[in-house]
Structure formats: C-alpha cells, structure tokens
Coordinates of C-alpha atoms in Angstrom, one line a residue:
Chain A
X19 CA 4.0 -106.1 25.9
X20 CA 5.8 -103.4 24.0
X21 CA 7.3 -100.4 25.8
X22 CA 5.2 -97.7 24.2
X23 CA 2.2 -99.5 25.9
X24 CA 3.6 -98.5 29.3
X25 CA 1.4 -95.7 30.6
X26 CA 3.3 -92.8 32.0
X27 CA 3.9 -92.9 35.7
X28 CA 1.3 -90.8 37.5
X29 CA 2.9 -87.9 39.2
X30 CA 3.3 -88.6 42.9
X31 CA 1.1 -86.7 45.2
X32 CA 3.0 -83.7 46.6
X33 CA 4.7 -84.4 49.9
X34 CA 3.5 -82.6 53.0
X35 CA 5.8 -79.6 53.5
X36 CA 6.1 -77.7 56.8
X37 CA 6.6 -74.4 54.9
X38 CA 3.0 -74.7 53.7
X39 CA 1.8 -74.5 57.3
X40 CA 4.5 -72.3 58.9
X41 CA 4.3 -69.6 56.3
X42 CA 0.6 -68.9 56.7
X43 CA 0.9 -69.2 60.5
X44 CA 3.6 -66.5 60.6
X45 CA 1.6 -64.2 58.4
X46 CA -1.4 -64.9 60.6
X47 CA 0.5 -64.0 63.8
X48 CA 1.9 -60.8 62.2
X49 CA -1.7 -59.9 61.2
X50 CA -3.0 -60.3 64.7
X51 CA 0.1 -58.4 66.0
X52 CA -0.7 -55.5 63.6
X53 CA -4.3 -55.6 64.8
X54 CA -3.3 -55.1 68.4
X55 CA -0.9 -52.3 67.5
X56 CA -3.6 -50.6 65.6
X57 CA -6.2 -51.1 68.3
X58 CA -4.0 -49.5 71.0
X59 CA -2.4 -46.8 69.0
X60 CA -5.4 -45.4 67.1
X61 CA -6.5 -42.0 68.3
X62 CA -9.7 -42.0 70.2
X63 CA -10.2 -45.7 69.8
X64 CA -11.4 -46.1 73.4
X65 CA -14.1 -44.1 75.3
X66 CA -13.1 -42.6 78.6
X67 CA -14.7 -45.7 80.3
X68 CA -12.4 -47.9 78.2
X69 CA -14.8 -49.2 75.7
X70 CA -13.4 -49.8 72.2
X71 CA -15.0 -47.6 69.5
X72 CA -13.7 -48.5 66.0
X73 CA -11.1 -51.3 66.3
X74 CA -11.5 -53.6 69.3
X75 CA -8.4 -55.6 70.2
X76 CA -8.9 -59.2 69.0
X77 CA -9.7 -60.6 72.5
X78 CA -12.5 -58.0 73.0
X79 CA -14.1 -58.6 69.5
X80 CA -17.2 -60.3 70.9
X81 CA -17.9 -57.8 73.7
X82 CA -21.0 -56.3 72.1
X83 CA -22.5 -59.5 71.0
X84 CA -24.3 -62.2 73.0
X85 CA -25.5 -65.6 71.9
X86 CA -26.3 -67.3 75.2
X87 CA -29.4 -66.6 77.4
X88 CA -31.2 -64.7 74.6
X89 CA -35.0 -64.8 74.9
X90 CA -37.0 -66.1 72.0
X91 CA -34.3 -68.5 70.9
X92 CA -33.8 -69.4 67.3
X93 CA -37.0 -67.6 66.2
X94 CA -35.6 -64.3 67.6
X95 CA -32.2 -64.9 66.1
X96 CA -33.5 -65.7 62.6
X97 CA -36.5 -63.3 62.4
X98 CA -36.0 -60.8 65.3
X99 CA -39.4 -61.8 66.7
X100 CA -39.6 -60.8 70.3
X101 CA -41.4 -62.7 73.0
X102 CA -43.8 -60.2 74.6
X103 CA -42.7 -58.3 77.6
X104 CA -39.4 -60.0 78.2
X105 CA -36.4 -57.7 78.4
X106 CA -33.8 -58.4 75.7
X107 CA -30.1 -57.9 76.5
X108 CA -28.5 -55.5 73.9
X109 CA -25.9 -58.1 72.9
X110 CA -28.7 -60.4 71.8
X111 CA -30.2 -57.7 69.6
X112 CA -26.8 -57.1 68.0
X113 CA -26.3 -60.8 67.3
X114 CA -29.8 -61.2 65.9
X115 CA -29.1 -58.3 63.6
X116 CA -25.9 -59.8 62.3
X117 CA -27.5 -63.3 61.8
X118 CA -30.4 -61.8 59.9
X119 CA -28.2 -59.6 57.8
X120 CA -25.9 -62.6 57.0
X121 CA -28.9 -64.6 55.8
X122 CA -30.1 -61.8 53.6
X123 CA -26.6 -61.3 52.1
X124 CA -26.1 -65.1 51.5
X125 CA -29.5 -65.3 49.8
X126 CA -28.7 -62.3 47.6
X127 CA -25.3 -63.5 46.7
X128 CA -26.3 -67.1 46.0
X129 CA -29.4 -66.2 43.9
X130 CA -27.5 -63.4 42.1
X131 CA -24.6 -65.7 41.4
X132 CA -26.9 -68.5 40.1
X133 CA -28.8 -66.1 37.8
X134 CA -25.5 -64.7 36.6
X135 CA -24.3 -68.2 35.8
X136 CA -27.4 -69.1 33.8
X137 CA -27.6 -65.7 32.0
X138 CA -23.9 -65.4 31.5
X139 CA -23.5 -68.9 30.0
X140 CA -26.5 -68.5 27.8
X141 CA -25.2 -65.2 26.6
X142 CA -21.8 -66.7 25.9
X143 CA -23.3 -69.6 24.0
X144 CA -25.4 -67.2 21.8
X145 CA -22.3 -65.1 21.2
X146 CA -20.3 -68.2 20.2
X147 CA -23.0 -69.0 17.7
X148 CA -23.3 -65.6 16.2
X149 CA -20.2 -63.5 15.7
X150 CA -22.2 -60.4 15.1
X151 CA -23.9 -60.7 18.5
X152 CA -20.5 -61.0 20.1
X153 CA -19.3 -57.8 18.3
X154 CA -22.5 -56.0 19.2
X155 CA -22.6 -56.9 22.9
X156 CA -19.0 -57.0 23.8
X157 CA -18.3 -53.3 24.2
X158 CA -21.3 -52.9 26.4
X159 CA -20.4 -55.8 28.6
X160 CA -17.0 -54.2 29.2
X161 CA -18.6 -50.9 29.9
X162 CA -21.0 -52.6 32.3
X163 CA -18.2 -54.3 34.3
X164 CA -16.3 -51.0 34.4
X165 CA -19.0 -49.1 36.1
X166 CA -18.5 -49.2 39.9
X167 CA -21.3 -51.0 41.7
X168 CA -22.0 -47.9 43.9
X169 CA -22.8 -45.9 40.8
X170 CA -25.3 -48.4 39.4
X171 CA -27.2 -49.5 42.5
X172 CA -29.1 -46.2 43.0
X173 CA -30.3 -46.4 39.4
X174 CA -31.5 -50.0 40.0
X175 CA -33.3 -49.1 43.2
X176 CA -35.0 -46.1 41.5
X177 CA -36.1 -48.3 38.6
X178 CA -37.4 -51.5 40.3
X179 CA -37.6 -50.4 44.0
X180 CA -35.6 -51.2 47.1
X181 CA -36.6 -54.9 47.2
X182 CA -34.9 -58.3 47.0
X183 CA -35.0 -58.2 43.2
X184 CA -33.0 -55.0 43.2
X185 CA -30.4 -56.6 45.4
X186 CA -30.2 -59.6 43.2
X187 CA -30.0 -57.5 40.0
X188 CA -27.1 -55.5 41.3
X189 CA -25.3 -58.8 42.2
X190 CA -25.9 -60.2 38.8
X191 CA -24.6 -57.0 37.1
X192 CA -21.4 -57.1 39.1
X193 CA -20.7 -60.9 38.8
X194 CA -21.8 -61.7 35.2
X195 CA -18.8 -60.5 33.3
X196 CA -16.2 -63.2 34.3
X197 CA -18.8 -65.9 33.5
X198 CA -19.5 -64.6 30.0
X199 CA -15.8 -63.9 29.3
X200 CA -14.5 -67.3 30.6
X201 CA -17.3 -69.3 29.0
X202 CA -16.8 -67.6 25.6
X203 CA -13.1 -68.1 25.9
X204 CA -13.6 -71.8 26.7
X205 CA -16.1 -72.3 23.9
X206 CA -13.8 -70.8 21.3
X207 CA -10.6 -72.5 22.5
X208 CA -11.4 -76.0 21.1
X209 CA -8.5 -76.6 18.8
X210 CA -8.8 -76.9 15.0
X211 CA -7.9 -80.6 14.9
X212 CA -10.8 -81.4 17.3
X213 CA -13.1 -79.4 15.1
X214 CA -11.8 -81.4 12.1
X215 CA -12.7 -84.6 13.9
X216 CA -16.3 -83.4 14.2
X217 CA -16.3 -82.3 10.6
X218 CA -15.3 -85.8 9.7
X219 CA -18.2 -87.1 11.8
X220 CA -20.4 -84.6 9.9
X221 CA -21.6 -82.9 13.1
X222 CA -23.9 -79.9 13.2
X223 CA -23.4 -76.9 15.4
X224 CA -25.4 -78.3 18.3
X225 CA -23.5 -81.5 18.5
X226 CA -20.3 -79.6 18.3
X227 CA -21.5 -77.3 21.1
X228 CA -22.6 -80.2 23.4
X229 CA -19.9 -82.7 22.7
X230 CA -16.9 -80.5 22.0
X231 CA -17.1 -76.9 23.0
X232 CA -19.0 -77.1 26.3
X233 CA -16.9 -80.0 27.8
X234 CA -13.8 -78.2 26.5
X235 CA -14.9 -75.0 28.2
X236 CA -15.6 -76.5 31.6
X237 CA -12.3 -75.7 33.3
X238 CA -12.4 -72.1 32.1
X239 CA -16.1 -71.9 33.1
X240 CA -15.4 -73.0 36.6
X241 CA -12.5 -70.6 36.9
X242 CA -15.0 -67.9 35.9
X243 CA -17.5 -69.1 38.6
X244 CA -14.8 -68.8 41.2
X245 CA -14.0 -65.2 40.3
X246 CA -17.7 -64.3 40.1
X247 CA -18.4 -65.9 43.4
X248 CA -16.1 -63.4 45.2
X249 CA -17.7 -60.6 43.2
X250 CA -21.2 -61.7 44.0
X251 CA -20.5 -61.4 47.8
X252 CA -18.9 -58.0 47.3
X253 CA -21.8 -56.9 45.1
X254 CA -24.4 -58.1 47.6
X255 CA -22.6 -56.2 50.5
X256 CA -21.8 -53.0 48.7
X257 CA -25.2 -52.6 47.1
X258 CA -26.6 -53.0 50.5
X259 CA -25.3 -49.7 51.6
X260 CA -28.1 -48.1 49.7
X261 CA -30.9 -50.2 51.3
X262 CA -32.3 -48.8 54.6
X263 CA -35.6 -50.5 54.8
X264 CA -36.7 -54.1 55.2
X265 CA -34.4 -56.9 56.3
X266 CA -31.0 -55.4 55.5
X267 CA -27.9 -57.3 54.6
X268 CA -24.4 -57.1 56.0
X269 CA -23.5 -53.9 54.1
X270 CA -26.3 -51.9 55.8
X271 CA -25.6 -53.2 59.3
X272 CA -21.9 -52.4 58.9
X273 CA -23.0 -48.8 58.2
X274 CA -25.3 -48.9 61.2
X275 CA -22.7 -50.3 63.6
X276 CA -20.2 -47.7 62.3
X277 CA -22.6 -44.8 63.0
X278 CA -23.2 -46.3 66.5
X279 CA -19.5 -46.6 67.2
X280 CA -19.9 -50.4 67.6
X281 CA -16.5 -51.4 66.3
X282 CA -16.7 -55.1 67.4
X283 CA -19.9 -56.0 65.5
X284 CA -18.6 -54.0 62.5
X285 CA -15.5 -56.1 62.4
X286 CA -17.4 -59.3 62.9
X287 CA -19.5 -58.5 59.9
X288 CA -16.4 -57.8 57.8
X289 CA -15.0 -61.2 58.9
X290 CA -18.3 -62.9 58.0
X291 CA -18.2 -61.3 54.6
X292 CA -14.7 -62.6 54.0
X293 CA -15.7 -66.1 55.2
X294 CA -18.7 -66.1 52.9
X295 CA -16.5 -65.2 49.9
X296 CA -14.0 -67.8 50.8
X297 CA -16.7 -70.5 51.3
X298 CA -18.3 -69.9 47.9
X299 CA -14.8 -69.8 46.3
X300 CA -13.8 -73.1 47.9
X301 CA -17.1 -74.8 47.1
X302 CA -16.8 -73.9 43.4
X303 CA -13.2 -75.1 43.5
X304 CA -14.4 -78.5 44.9
X305 CA -17.3 -78.6 42.4
X306 CA -14.7 -78.0 39.6
X307 CA -12.6 -80.9 40.8
X308 CA -15.6 -83.1 40.9
X309 CA -16.6 -82.1 37.4
X310 CA -13.3 -82.0 35.5
X311 CA -10.7 -83.3 38.0
X312 CA -10.6 -86.7 36.3
X313 CA -9.2 -85.3 33.0
X314 CA -8.1 -81.8 33.8
X315 CA -5.2 -81.3 36.2
X316 CA -6.4 -78.4 38.4
X317 CA -3.4 -76.5 39.7
X318 CA -2.9 -76.9 43.4
X319 CA -2.9 -73.2 43.9
X320 CA -6.5 -72.7 42.8
X321 CA -7.9 -74.9 45.6
Chain B
X2 CA -25.8 -77.3 -4.1
X3 CA -22.9 -79.6 -3.9
X4 CA -19.6 -77.8 -4.2
X5 CA -17.6 -79.1 -7.2
X6 CA -14.8 -80.2 -4.9
X7 CA -17.1 -82.3 -2.8
X8 CA -18.4 -84.6 -5.5
X9 CA -18.9 -88.0 -4.2
X10 CA -18.6 -90.9 -6.5
X11 CA -16.9 -94.3 -6.2
X12 CA -15.8 -96.3 -9.2
X13 CA -14.9 -99.9 -9.1
X14 CA -11.1 -99.8 -8.6
X15 CA -10.4 -96.2 -7.7
X16 CA -10.7 -95.3 -4.0
X17 CA -9.5 -91.7 -4.4
X18 CA -8.8 -89.6 -7.4
X19 CA -7.3 -86.1 -7.6
X20 CA -8.1 -84.4 -10.9
X21 CA -6.0 -81.3 -11.6
X22 CA -6.4 -80.1 -8.0
X23 CA -5.0 -76.7 -7.0
X24 CA -5.4 -75.0 -3.6
X25 CA -4.8 -71.3 -2.9
X26 CA -5.6 -70.3 0.7
X27 CA -7.4 -67.0 1.4
X28 CA -4.1 -65.5 2.6
X29 CA -2.6 -66.1 -0.9
X30 CA -0.6 -69.2 0.0
X31 CA -0.4 -71.4 -3.0
X32 CA -0.3 -74.8 -1.4
X33 CA -1.0 -77.2 -4.1
X34 CA -0.7 -76.8 -7.9
X35 CA -2.3 -78.9 -10.5
X36 CA -2.1 -82.3 -8.8
X37 CA -3.6 -85.4 -10.4
X38 CA -3.2 -89.0 -9.2
X39 CA -5.3 -91.9 -8.2
X40 CA -5.3 -94.3 -5.3
X41 CA -6.7 -97.7 -6.2
X42 CA -8.3 -100.2 -3.7
X43 CA -5.5 -102.2 -2.1
X44 CA -3.0 -99.5 -2.9
X45 CA -0.8 -97.8 -0.2
X46 CA 0.3 -94.5 -1.7
X47 CA 2.6 -92.3 0.2
X48 CA 3.3 -88.7 -0.6
X49 CA 6.7 -87.5 0.5
X50 CA 7.9 -83.9 0.3
X51 CA 9.5 -81.1 2.2
X52 CA 7.7 -79.4 5.1
X53 CA 5.1 -77.0 3.9
X54 CA 4.8 -78.4 0.4
X55 CA 1.0 -78.8 0.7
X56 CA 1.0 -82.6 1.2
X57 CA -1.1 -82.3 4.3
X58 CA -3.5 -80.1 2.3
X59 CA -4.0 -83.0 -0.1
X60 CA -5.0 -85.3 2.8
X61 CA -7.4 -82.6 4.1
X62 CA -9.0 -82.1 0.7
X63 CA -9.4 -85.9 0.4
X64 CA -11.0 -86.0 3.8
X65 CA -13.4 -83.1 3.0
X66 CA -11.7 -80.8 5.6
X67 CA -10.6 -78.4 2.8
X68 CA -12.0 -77.8 -0.6
X69 CA -9.9 -77.4 -3.7
X70 CA -9.8 -74.0 -5.4
X71 CA -9.5 -75.7 -8.8
X72 CA -10.0 -79.2 -10.0
X73 CA -11.8 -81.9 -8.2
X74 CA -11.3 -84.7 -5.7
X75 CA -13.4 -87.8 -6.2
X76 CA -13.8 -89.9 -3.2
X77 CA -16.5 -91.8 -1.3
X78 CA -16.6 -90.1 2.0
X79 CA -19.2 -92.2 3.7
X80 CA -16.5 -94.0 5.6
X81 CA -13.0 -92.6 5.7
X82 CA -10.5 -93.4 8.4
X83 CA -8.5 -90.2 9.1
X84 CA -5.5 -90.2 11.3
X85 CA -4.1 -86.8 12.2
X86 CA -0.5 -85.9 13.1
X87 CA -1.6 -85.4 16.7
X88 CA -3.7 -88.1 18.4
X89 CA -6.5 -85.4 18.8
X90 CA -8.2 -87.3 21.6
X91 CA -10.8 -85.5 23.6
X92 CA -9.3 -85.2 27.1
X93 CA -12.6 -85.5 28.9
X94 CA -13.4 -88.9 27.3
X95 CA -12.0 -92.2 28.3
X96 CA -10.1 -94.2 25.8
X97 CA -13.2 -96.3 25.0
X98 CA -15.4 -93.3 24.5
X99 CA -12.8 -91.5 22.4
X100 CA -12.5 -94.5 20.1
X101 CA -16.3 -94.5 19.8
X102 CA -16.5 -90.8 18.9
X103 CA -16.8 -90.9 15.1
X104 CA -19.2 -93.8 15.2
X105 CA -21.2 -91.9 17.8
X106 CA -21.3 -88.8 15.6
X107 CA -22.3 -90.8 12.6
X108 CA -25.2 -92.2 14.7
X109 CA -24.3 -95.8 15.2
X110 CA -26.3 -97.2 18.1
X111 CA -24.7 -97.6 21.5
X112 CA -24.2 -101.4 21.5
X113 CA -22.8 -101.5 18.0
X114 CA -20.3 -98.8 18.5
X115 CA -19.3 -100.3 21.8
X116 CA -18.7 -103.6 20.1
X117 CA -16.7 -102.1 17.3
X118 CA -14.7 -99.8 19.5
X119 CA -13.7 -102.7 21.8
X120 CA -12.6 -104.7 18.8
X121 CA -10.6 -101.8 17.4
X122 CA -9.0 -101.2 20.8
X123 CA -7.9 -104.9 20.9
X124 CA -6.6 -104.6 17.4
X125 CA -4.2 -101.8 18.3
X126 CA -3.1 -103.6 21.5
X127 CA -4.7 -101.3 24.0
X128 CA -7.0 -103.9 25.7
X129 CA -7.2 -103.2 29.4
X130 CA -6.8 -99.4 29.1
X131 CA -10.4 -98.6 28.1
X132 CA -11.2 -96.7 31.2
X133 CA -8.1 -94.5 31.1
X134 CA -8.2 -90.8 30.2
X135 CA -5.8 -89.5 27.5
X136 CA -3.6 -87.8 30.1
X137 CA -2.9 -91.3 31.6
X138 CA -1.7 -92.6 28.2
X139 CA 1.8 -92.4 26.7
X140 CA 2.4 -90.7 23.3
X141 CA 2.5 -94.1 21.5
X142 CA -0.7 -95.2 23.3
X143 CA -2.5 -92.0 22.2
X144 CA -1.6 -92.6 18.6
X145 CA -2.8 -96.2 18.9
X146 CA -6.0 -94.9 20.2
X147 CA -6.2 -92.5 17.3
X148 CA -5.7 -95.4 14.8
X149 CA -8.3 -97.4 16.7
X150 CA -10.8 -94.6 16.3
X151 CA -10.2 -94.5 12.6
X152 CA -10.8 -98.3 12.4
X153 CA -14.2 -98.2 14.0
X154 CA -16.1 -97.3 10.8
X155 CA -14.3 -100.2 9.0
X156 CA -13.3 -97.8 6.2
X157 CA -12.2 -98.7 2.7
X158 CA -9.9 -95.6 2.5
X159 CA -7.5 -94.4 5.1
X160 CA -5.8 -91.0 5.2
X161 CA -2.7 -90.7 7.3
X162 CA -1.4 -87.2 7.8
X163 CA 2.1 -87.7 9.2
X164 CA 0.5 -89.9 11.8
X165 CA 3.5 -90.9 13.9
X166 CA 5.8 -87.9 13.2
X167 CA 5.7 -86.7 16.8
X168 CA 6.9 -90.1 18.2
X169 CA 10.4 -91.4 18.8
X170 CA 11.8 -93.5 16.1
X171 CA 11.6 -96.8 17.8
X172 CA 7.9 -96.3 18.6
X173 CA 7.3 -95.0 15.1
X174 CA 8.8 -98.0 13.4
X175 CA 6.8 -100.3 15.6
X176 CA 3.5 -98.6 14.8
X177 CA 4.4 -98.5 11.1
X178 CA 4.9 -102.3 11.3
X179 CA 1.5 -102.8 13.0
X180 CA -0.1 -100.5 10.5
X181 CA 1.4 -102.6 7.6
X182 CA 0.1 -105.8 9.3
X183 CA -3.4 -104.3 9.3
X184 CA -3.0 -103.3 5.6
X185 CA -1.8 -106.7 4.7
X186 CA -4.8 -108.2 6.4
X187 CA -7.6 -105.8 5.3
X188 CA -6.3 -104.4 1.9
X189 CA -7.8 -101.0 2.3
X190 CA -6.7 -98.1 0.2
X191 CA -4.3 -95.7 2.0
X192 CA -3.0 -92.2 1.4
X193 CA 0.0 -91.7 3.7
X194 CA 1.7 -88.4 4.2
X195 CA 5.3 -88.2 5.5
X196 CA 8.5 -86.3 5.1
X197 CA 10.6 -89.5 5.8
X198 CA 11.9 -91.1 2.6
X199 CA 12.6 -94.4 4.4
X200 CA 9.2 -94.5 6.0
X201 CA 7.6 -93.8 2.6
X202 CA 9.4 -96.6 0.8
X203 CA 9.0 -99.0 3.6
X204 CA 5.2 -98.6 3.9
X205 CA 4.0 -98.1 0.4
X206 CA 3.1 -99.8 -2.9
X207 CA 3.8 -96.4 -4.5
X208 CA 5.7 -93.3 -3.5
X209 CA 4.7 -89.9 -4.9
X210 CA 7.3 -87.0 -4.6
X211 CA 6.1 -83.5 -4.2
X212 CA 8.1 -80.3 -4.7
X213 CA 8.2 -77.3 -2.3
X214 CA 5.4 -74.8 -2.4
X215 CA 3.4 -74.7 -4.5
X216 CA 3.3 -78.4 -4.3
X217 CA 3.5 -80.3 -7.6
X218 CA 4.1 -83.9 -8.3
X219 CA 7.7 -84.4 -9.4
X220 CA 8.1 -88.1 -9.2
X221 CA 6.0 -91.3 -8.9
X222 CA 7.8 -94.5 -7.9
X223 CA 6.2 -98.0 -7.7
X224 CA 7.7 -100.0 -4.8
X225 CA 8.3 -103.6 -5.9
X226 CA 8.6 -105.3 -2.5
X227 CA 5.9 -107.7 -1.4
X228 CA 3.9 -107.8 1.8
X229 CA 4.3 -108.6 4.6
X230 CA 7.4 -106.6 4.8
X231 CA 10.2 -107.6 7.1
X232 CA 11.8 -104.8 9.2
X233 CA 15.2 -106.0 7.8
X234 CA 14.0 -104.8 4.4
X235 CA 15.3 -101.4 5.6
X236 CA 18.9 -102.8 5.2
X237 CA 18.3 -104.4 1.8
X238 CA 20.5 -102.8 -1.0
X239 CA 17.4 -102.7 -3.3
X240 CA 15.6 -100.7 -0.6
X241 CA 18.5 -98.4 -0.2
X242 CA 18.8 -97.9 -3.9
X243 CA 15.1 -97.0 -4.2
X244 CA 15.4 -94.6 -1.3
X245 CA 18.3 -93.0 -3.1
X246 CA 16.2 -92.5 -6.3
X247 CA 13.4 -90.9 -4.2
X248 CA 15.9 -88.7 -2.4
X249 CA 17.5 -87.6 -5.6
X250 CA 14.1 -86.7 -7.1
X251 CA 13.3 -84.7 -3.9
X252 CA 16.6 -82.8 -4.1
X253 CA 16.1 -82.2 -7.9
X254 CA 12.7 -80.7 -7.3
X255 CA 14.0 -78.5 -4.5
X256 CA 16.6 -76.7 -6.6

C-alpha cells in the first residue's frame, strides 16, 4: 500500500465540555432572576387581592390554567365541546382555549411552511432556468419580504376572507423568501469544473438540474428551511391578531388574555410559540443531517 | 448547425489535430494564437508553458468545453477521457458512483457501468474504498478517483489538464508513474498539460513548448526514451540535457 492511499483520519468527535452546559445554565438562571425582579417591581402588576396581572412570577405561571378534573376530557380540550349542564372550572376553559389555539397555529404554520417550500423551490428552479424570470421577479420578492406582515394581513383577509386559507397565505408570504433565495443560491453555486464534467457527459439542462444543481443546493436549501420555519411560526401568530372569529390561533388568544389581564396564560402562549419555533427549527436541522450529513459537514452550531 | 470548431472526424493515425487554432475570450484575453499540431494514436504529447499561456485552453478546446475563435480542432469526441486539475468529484456521491458518473450521463446501463467502474477503481488501486465519500479520501486518492472516472469509457484519447499539480511531489511522481504504466499497457493518445519541465520530459513521447500569452508554439521536442520508463531516468544525463533544451526554449520565448 502506498501512503497516498491512506485516507485522512476522520476528525474525532468533539469532547464533552462542561462549559457547554454551565454557560446556558447560568444564562437560564439569570433569565429567571430577571423575571422575578420584573414581576415584583413592575407597577400595578398585582391586584389588591394579590393576583398577578401582566407578569406572574415563574412559580405562579400556571395559576389561571387547569388540566386536571376538567369535564368533557379530551373532547373538551381539543374542540371546546361542553358536556351539557356540567359546571366548568374557569381554569379548564383557559387551558382548552390555549390547546385549541396551539393546534390552529401549528396547522397554519406547518401547511404554510410546506406550501412555501414547494412554491419557493419551484420558483427558484424556474428562475435558475430563465435568467429573465429571475431579473423580472427578484425586485418584487425583495419588496414582498420587506413588507411587515401586519401590513399585508388585512389586505389578504379583505381579499379572500378571514378563513384558514388566509392564515396560510400570510404564512406563505412571510416565509417564502429565504427558501427562494437559498435554493437559487444553491442551484447557482455548482462550480464550473462540475459543470464541465456534465458538458463532457453531454448532459441536458434537466440532467444537470437533477444530478448536479439540486444535490449541490441541498445544504443551502435546508438552511433556508430552518430560517423559514421560524418565520412561519411568527407569521402564523402575528397574522392571527387580525382574526377574531372561528377557531383562533395563539396570536388572537394572546390578545384576549392581555385584554382580560390574564398574564399567566399570556406568557404560557408566548412560551408555546417559542417552543413551536424551536421544534420546527430542530426537526429541519435533523432532517438536514439525515439528507446531507453523510457528505456535508454540518457545523455543530446549526443543530 | 455544427460549429466549425466542433467538427468531429477521426482519421486513421491522428487522434487530435489543431489546425491554426486561436482563442480570444469575450473579455479580450488573447489566450491562444495560431496553434497547429497533431497527436497521433499511441503518442503522449505534453504541452509545457508558463502559467496563463493558454495551454489549459487547448485542452478545453480539445474536450469541447471551449470553442476556438479561429481555426479548427478535429477530434473524435465520442469517448474522451478528461482529467481536470482538481479531482472534481461530486461530494454527495460515493467513490463508486463518482467513477460511474460519465458513463451514467452517456447512458450506459447500470450493470455495465458498475462493472467498468469497479474495474477502473481496481486499476487505480482504490479497491475497498468504493463506499467512501470524497471528504473521506486524501488528495491523492481523489485524483486517482478522477483518473478512474476518465478510464470508464475506455477512451482512445486522454486530456490531462495539469492533473496532479495540486499534489505533493512524492505523490505526484507516483501517480505519474502509474499513469505511464497505463499508457504503456493501453497505448492511448494523450495530451498532457503541465508547467513542470521534468514532468513533461519524463512522461512524453513529445514535448511542445508554448510562449506566454498569447500562447504560441515555440518549440517541439521529440523524447527519445523508451517505455516503460524507470524513475531513475530523471537522473540520466541525457534526460537532464533534454530538460535543459526545453528550459532554454521556454526562457527564450519568455523574453
């Protein structure tokens, strides 16, 4: 065996380091500390009877919600259907509202994101095929992503009504740009030598797209998915501020809780929103590893 | 309509013919000027010249990756083995599937290309690494893979565009030797591009010297040594003397 046939040593897996646990733990404790400070120093944060209004201290976060001993069980939680005549504790009503709103928001964000992925990738592929299309559409895509979601939602609602499609459409509008941008970047970043190789093989545009440009684009495409995933959740929640009828999502119930001085449920909704964003982000990160991890070294910082 | 530069025609003894070829790039760079020469079957012709003299452009024109602005290049392009300066492997494909690529693009069926690729991989000494991805291979292994890929179509003409230039000298000399062994065995026609005089003389049956841009042919040296060539040939006085002549010609065309 000759020495140039020695494959390079695979880089050793990074050692476990305490700083990667201690750092976040300290920041977490500081955050909870700041939360307590805020809760007890904010003006008028407690009613005369001692009930928190806007920011409940962490240990009193779940005071207004109730999961146990709710009548109607799962059916009530998921659909708000009440068994006849039975009294419902107010905490159960709040929990049911949050659960239903979460389901609506998840549906909106996921359907919106999937549509944005299909439409965005299709658009990017078309733009990579036709330079004139890229030139024609690009300024408007940038304009679209520069419009704040709150400015465009009312227009969408007036146009197609305050229904599920309107929620989904606003989510698509806010989350499509990174997908188009990253996919197009990936498609165009195959290097000249690789293209030469396909020229030697006398490949057409389609073969080039399927066997060179798309695989080459995958890491960038997945990075785009991750950015869009966060945007989709934000889009679904913010757009929801404008919806007052039907099964509302987290955005609307946050407004409701705010108007009712129910600080606890409001913060729970905010936390759920964050957890949703993180879960979609992490799942796409894992999907990305599954798809390209074998050949593309995903940086450890992108999860 | 066929472009005049893409004329395909093979004669009996000529594998590749440049006929008064000039190339001016759209940005005005005059890369190649009035170049004519032939590579016969069984001939290993090396073009040596300073960086940026348009020697790579000649290989690209021969491979159909560029078209000449003037003159024509006659070559049968149905099966050319092309080895780039970089290994140019697709990082998402395993070694096996990288070696199969050109055969796959040309439409060979799965079983046939698998058989040929496996044979080519064995030829370049990479047996056992088929399932590895490019990032798991060393620089030398990647270049071997690249050579294997060019072997799969069993071409009659090879174009080597500074193929081992990015490797360390020891690895480069080893790969040069293995390439020469292949040449001795298969007698293909080869056009080899390099800026190393010693490599040019060591590898070839003929060395063509090109001037700085715009690239013109300023010297054409037949190399008298027989194949197989011994690595010690590099220390032979006759070898050194021929290298001296080529070097002198290069310097003369520089000033």
